[in-house]
Amino acid sequence: MFAVSRMKALFPLQISLPVAPAFPNAAAFFSAAPKFTLFFNFPAVIQFPASPSLRPIMGSSGPAYSRVQNRNFRPAGAAGDSTASYPSGEIHVIVGPMFAGKTTSLLRRVQSESENGRSVAVVKSDKDTRYGLDSIVTHDGLKLPCWSLPKLSMFRQSLGVDSYNQLDVIGIDEAQFFGDLYDFCREAADQDGKTVIVAGLDGDYMRRSFGAVLDIIPLADSVTKLTARCELCGKRAFFTLRKTDETKVELIAGADVYMPVCRQHYVSGQAVVEATRAVVEESSERVQIG
Ligand SMILES: Nc1ncnc2c1ncn2[C@@H]1O[C@H](COP(=O)(O)OP(=O)(O)O)[C@@H](O)[C@H]1O
Ligand SMILES: Cc1cn([C@H]2C[C@H](O)[C@@H](COP(=O)(O)O)O2)c(=O)[nH]c1=O
Ligand SMILES: [Zn+2]
């Protein structure tokens, strides 16, 4: 399993061990069947300082971990170096259906950045209340403390301007729920020199673009599309099937309502859901008339 004990050492106050993981063999599952498609080569460019010295910054709704200063700003260079003092931010986007390991991947990357001495903070939408507001939690129970906010534009103020300035890396989970994702990511990377790691659903249950996740692809250094396992046949799953007849786009839920599926089972499953909805609507119309 990925280093829960190391996570505990890193985040001693908040990390808790996974309880009754839904997929106990997740690590074996992940390593035996690598499930991601790299659209672009993921650049091994994150530069890590040699000696990490983390200190937690506690805020009203969540912690950040910080070093002394944001190293993303290049020091003034030699004369003629036109890049001197421009921020060297980055944006990395992780997409895929539910259960594909997006949160797990985000958590790993943030953990790795932190272990390498960079100051990190993670934010998720406060719409997702599934596991409480103070942490992001994977479907198999790994946890990381985070900020829960309605808008990314509140992040700087919530953290405190000084703490924000010291941050190197910002992780964003459930990115599909943030309407101001584009402006936040652009400013954080271009103006403030942050490395921004974004995880979210590229498509909703109808396989339509979800929120602003796809809008930030033109801003991104890298885009990774993860896949899950089709719950009906075990093949690679690219889509999320909603098992109920609820039609609103945003519906916070887990495996009770959604399942990852391959193309074939998306098409057949969606046909069943739609046929069922038609029958239910028809019979409720009959009841109203009668
Ligand atoms: N059908 C499935 N395919 C793959 N993983 C699944 C499935 N159902 C549950 N899981 C679990 O979900 C974990 C991924 O959780 P998570 O990182 O929270 O995914 P995401 O953020 O993409 O929804 C996997 O490690 C696995 O244990
Ligand atoms: C497909 C789909 C999903 N959602 C919700 C359901 C969950 O609360 C999140 C996704 O969580 P995960 O970390 O990716 O597993 O999004 C939704 O509101 N609408 C949809 O169409
Ligand atoms: Zn299938």
Coordinates of N, CA and C and ligand atoms in Angstrom, one line a residue, residues 97-99 102-103 128 130 139 173-174 176-177 201 203-206 210 240 242 248-253 258, ligand 2:
P97 N -12.8 8.9 -14.8 CA -14.1 8.7 -14.2 C -13.9 8.5 -12.7
M98 N -15.0 8.3 -12.0 CA -14.9 8.1 -10.6 C -14.2 6.7 -10.3
F99 N -13.6 6.6 -9.2 CA -12.8 5.4 -8.8 C -11.6 5.1 -9.6
K102 N -7.9 9.2 -9.0 CA -7.5 10.6 -9.1 C -7.1 11.2 -7.8
T103 N -7.9 11.0 -6.8 CA -7.5 11.5 -5.5 C -6.2 10.8 -4.9
D128 N -18.6 18.8 -1.6 CA -18.4 17.4 -1.3 C -18.2 17.2 0.2
R130 N -18.9 14.3 1.7 CA -19.0 12.8 1.9 C -18.2 12.4 3.1
H139 N -11.3 6.5 -2.2 CA -12.4 5.5 -2.1 C -11.9 4.3 -1.3
D173 N -8.7 19.1 -5.4 CA -9.5 17.9 -5.6 C -10.9 18.3 -5.9
E174 N -11.6 17.4 -6.6 CA -13.0 17.6 -7.0 C -13.1 18.9 -7.8
Q176 N -14.1 19.7 -10.6 CA -15.3 20.0 -11.4 C -16.3 20.9 -10.7
F177 N -16.2 21.0 -9.4 CA -17.1 21.8 -8.7 C -16.7 23.3 -8.5
L201 N -13.2 15.2 -12.4 CA -13.9 14.5 -13.4 C -13.9 15.3 -14.7
G203 N -15.7 14.3 -17.3 CA -17.1 14.2 -17.8 C -18.1 13.8 -16.7
D204 N -19.3 14.3 -16.9 CA -20.3 13.9 -15.9 C -21.0 12.6 -16.3
Y205 N -22.1 12.2 -15.6 CA -22.7 10.9 -15.9 C -23.2 10.8 -17.3
M206 N -23.4 11.9 -18.0 CA -23.9 11.9 -19.4 C -22.7 12.0 -20.3
F210 N -17.5 18.4 -17.7 CA -18.0 18.7 -16.3 C -17.3 20.0 -15.7
T240 N -18.4 7.2 -16.1 CA -19.1 7.0 -14.8 C -20.6 6.8 -15.1
R242 N -24.4 6.6 -13.8 CA -25.2 6.9 -12.6 C -26.3 5.8 -12.6
K248 N -30.2 15.8 -12.3 CA -29.3 17.0 -12.1 C -27.9 16.6 -12.2
V249 N -27.1 17.6 -12.7 CA -25.7 17.2 -13.0 C -24.9 17.0 -11.7
E250 N -25.0 17.9 -10.8 CA -24.3 17.7 -9.5 C -25.1 16.9 -8.5
L251 N -24.5 15.7 -8.2 CA -25.2 14.9 -7.2 C -24.0 14.2 -6.4
I252 N -23.8 14.6 -5.2 CA -22.7 14.1 -4.4 C -23.1 12.7 -3.9
A253 N -22.3 11.7 -4.3 CA -22.5 10.4 -3.9 C -21.3 9.5 -4.2
Y258 N -23.0 5.6 -8.2 CA -22.2 5.6 -9.4 C -21.4 4.3 -9.5
Ligands
LIG2 C1 -20.3 11.5 -12.5 C2 -20.8 12.5 -11.6 C3 -20.3 12.6 -10.3 N1 -20.7 13.6 -9.5 C4 -20.1 13.7 -8.1 C5 -20.1 12.4 -7.4 C6 -19.0 12.5 -6.4 O1 -19.5 13.2 -5.3 C7 -18.0 13.4 -7.2 C8 -16.9 12.6 -7.8 O2 -16.0 12.1 -6.9 P1 -14.7 11.2 -7.2 O3 -13.7 11.7 -6.2 O4 -14.3 11.5 -8.6 O5 -15.0 9.8 -7.0 O6 -18.7 14.0 -8.2 C9 -21.7 14.5 -9.9 O7 -22.0 15.4 -9.1 N2 -22.2 14.4 -11.1 C10 -21.8 13.4 -12.0 O8 -22.4 13.4 -13.1

